[in-house]
XYZ file of C-alpha atoms in Angstrom:
167
model
C -18.581 1.110 10.684
C -17.218 -2.396 10.222
C -13.691 -1.124 9.656
C -13.663 0.914 12.889
C -13.084 -2.298 14.881
C -9.834 -2.770 12.964
C -8.460 0.763 13.307
C -5.044 -0.396 14.542
C -4.593 -2.824 11.669
C -5.696 -0.187 9.157
C -3.188 2.293 10.603
C -0.551 -0.425 10.280
C -1.553 -0.910 6.665
C -1.190 2.845 6.038
C 2.214 2.802 7.765
C 3.416 -0.003 5.512
C 2.055 1.824 2.447
C 4.021 4.953 3.373
C 7.204 2.934 3.958
C 6.738 1.165 0.626
C 6.191 4.444 -1.239
C 9.259 6.076 0.292
C 11.380 2.977 -0.356
C 10.107 2.615 -3.920
C 10.887 6.228 -4.707
C 14.098 6.906 -2.829
C 16.116 3.672 -2.975
C 16.866 4.137 -6.718
C 18.025 7.668 -5.891
C 20.398 6.232 -3.296
C 21.787 3.884 -5.969
C 22.322 6.925 -8.203
C 24.283 8.639 -5.433
C 26.403 5.514 -4.875
C 27.175 5.191 -8.591
C 28.083 8.882 -8.819
C 30.405 8.531 -5.801
C 32.037 5.422 -7.302
C 32.846 7.281 -10.488
C 34.358 10.291 -8.685
C 36.166 8.585 -5.803
C 39.699 7.206 -6.034
C 40.426 3.684 -4.839
C 42.144 4.615 -1.578
C 39.125 6.595 -0.309
C 36.437 4.287 -1.706
C 35.581 2.464 1.510
C 35.419 5.579 3.666
C 33.248 7.420 1.134
C 31.038 4.521 0.037
C 30.887 2.535 3.277
C 28.155 4.631 4.865
C 26.091 4.805 1.671
C 26.281 1.053 1.100
C 25.492 0.391 4.767
C 22.483 2.713 4.470
C 21.295 0.877 1.346
C 21.597 -2.508 3.090
C 19.821 -1.151 6.165
C 16.968 0.222 4.050
C 16.695 -3.118 2.223
C 16.488 -5.031 5.512
C 13.945 -2.588 6.918
C 11.885 -2.946 3.750
C 11.955 -6.748 4.035
C 10.871 -6.564 7.689
C 8.094 -4.145 6.756
C 6.823 -6.601 4.150
C 6.663 -9.340 6.799
C 4.804 -6.934 9.087
C 2.366 -6.271 6.252
C 1.786 -10.016 5.812
C 0.995 -10.270 9.535
C -1.416 -7.322 9.313
C -3.111 -8.774 6.251
C -3.618 -12.169 7.903
C -5.207 -10.551 10.952
C -7.285 -8.034 8.982
C -8.487 -10.429 6.282
C -9.899 -13.079 8.579
C -11.104 -10.671 11.271
C -12.865 -8.343 8.855
C -14.537 -11.224 7.022
C -15.796 -12.635 10.304
C -17.024 -9.264 11.558
C -18.804 -8.410 8.284
C -20.362 -11.865 8.188
C -21.690 -11.559 11.733
C -23.101 -8.076 11.107
C -24.790 -9.221 7.908
C -26.249 -12.296 9.579
C -27.638 -10.120 12.383
C -29.237 -7.889 9.769
C -30.643 -10.808 7.770
C -32.029 -12.503 10.873
C -33.889 -9.328 11.836
C -35.842 -9.312 8.552
C -39.521 -10.115 8.362
C -41.072 -13.327 7.081
C -42.190 -11.465 3.955
C -38.550 -10.635 3.150
C -37.673 -14.338 3.038
C -40.714 -15.127 0.903
C -39.566 -12.625 -1.734
C -35.841 -13.503 -1.686
C -33.963 -16.594 -2.769
C -31.873 -18.160 -0.017
C -29.000 -18.879 -2.415
C -28.990 -15.298 -3.638
C -28.810 -13.964 -0.077
C -25.985 -16.288 0.884
C -24.035 -15.378 -2.270
C -24.432 -11.678 -1.523
C -23.185 -12.223 2.021
C -20.249 -14.271 0.792
C -19.351 -11.677 -1.851
C -19.463 -8.844 0.659
C -17.454 -10.823 3.203
C -14.672 -11.448 0.712
C -14.945 -8.008 -0.879
C -14.428 -5.844 2.216
C -10.803 -6.891 2.892
C -10.059 -6.677 -0.827
C -11.520 -3.180 -0.945
C -9.288 -2.011 1.902
C -6.302 -3.603 0.187
C -7.067 -1.867 -3.110
C -7.641 1.539 -1.507
C -4.586 1.492 0.739
C -2.061 -0.717 -1.043
C -2.808 0.091 -4.631
C -4.209 3.608 -4.708
C -2.760 5.387 -1.664
C 0.732 3.900 -1.808
C 1.089 4.328 -5.566
C -0.137 7.930 -5.537
C 2.206 8.712 -2.642
C 5.124 7.043 -4.462
C 4.328 9.104 -7.544
C 4.270 12.338 -5.524
C 7.587 11.474 -3.843
C 9.117 10.569 -7.216
C 7.983 13.826 -8.803
C 9.353 15.784 -5.852
C 12.682 13.929 -6.023
C 12.953 14.585 -9.758
C 11.956 18.206 -9.148
C 14.908 18.594 -6.769
C 17.286 17.101 -9.348
C 15.967 18.349 -12.683
C 12.824 20.540 -12.610
C 12.247 20.273 -16.364
C 11.911 16.481 -16.124
C 9.522 16.808 -13.182
C 7.316 19.234 -15.069
C 7.379 16.990 -18.143
C 6.440 13.961 -16.038
C 3.640 15.877 -14.327
C 2.293 17.084 -17.658
C 2.420 13.556 -19.061
C 0.557 12.192 -16.009
C -2.148 14.846 -16.363
C -2.563 14.110 -20.073
C -2.613 10.360 -19.429
C -5.202 10.598 -16.649
C -7.497 12.927 -18.552
C -7.492 10.987 -21.823
């Protein structure tokens, strides 16, 4: 419920996570293509063959850098806004409690719980989106890319991941 007020920022965070996963998985493949072209291209045709690939790599690098700045902007807005919103909602809830509630609770304990929850909500969204979602997506893209190149390696990697996660 608290996160619904920040739907646009959360969508932006998902967008950046997808861009990061694609960049993390496919930019090394682009380097592989460039290196393969360098080894098979003669010197007179090098610029015409490699120019577009190198330009694409530079463009992807610049886009990735801009996306990281966009993520920083999103995080600054989401972090402070979500903390404030959670804090206000919790204070409304605490203020609506009965006198008996305050008699049976320590004021310091309540304020620490509010503070922990206020700082934990943005961190939770960051862990779920940035760490889990983007890394799982990058892994899926990497396995698919390897599957297109060498299926045996993709199957071996998938088997290793399954064994690692289950042990």
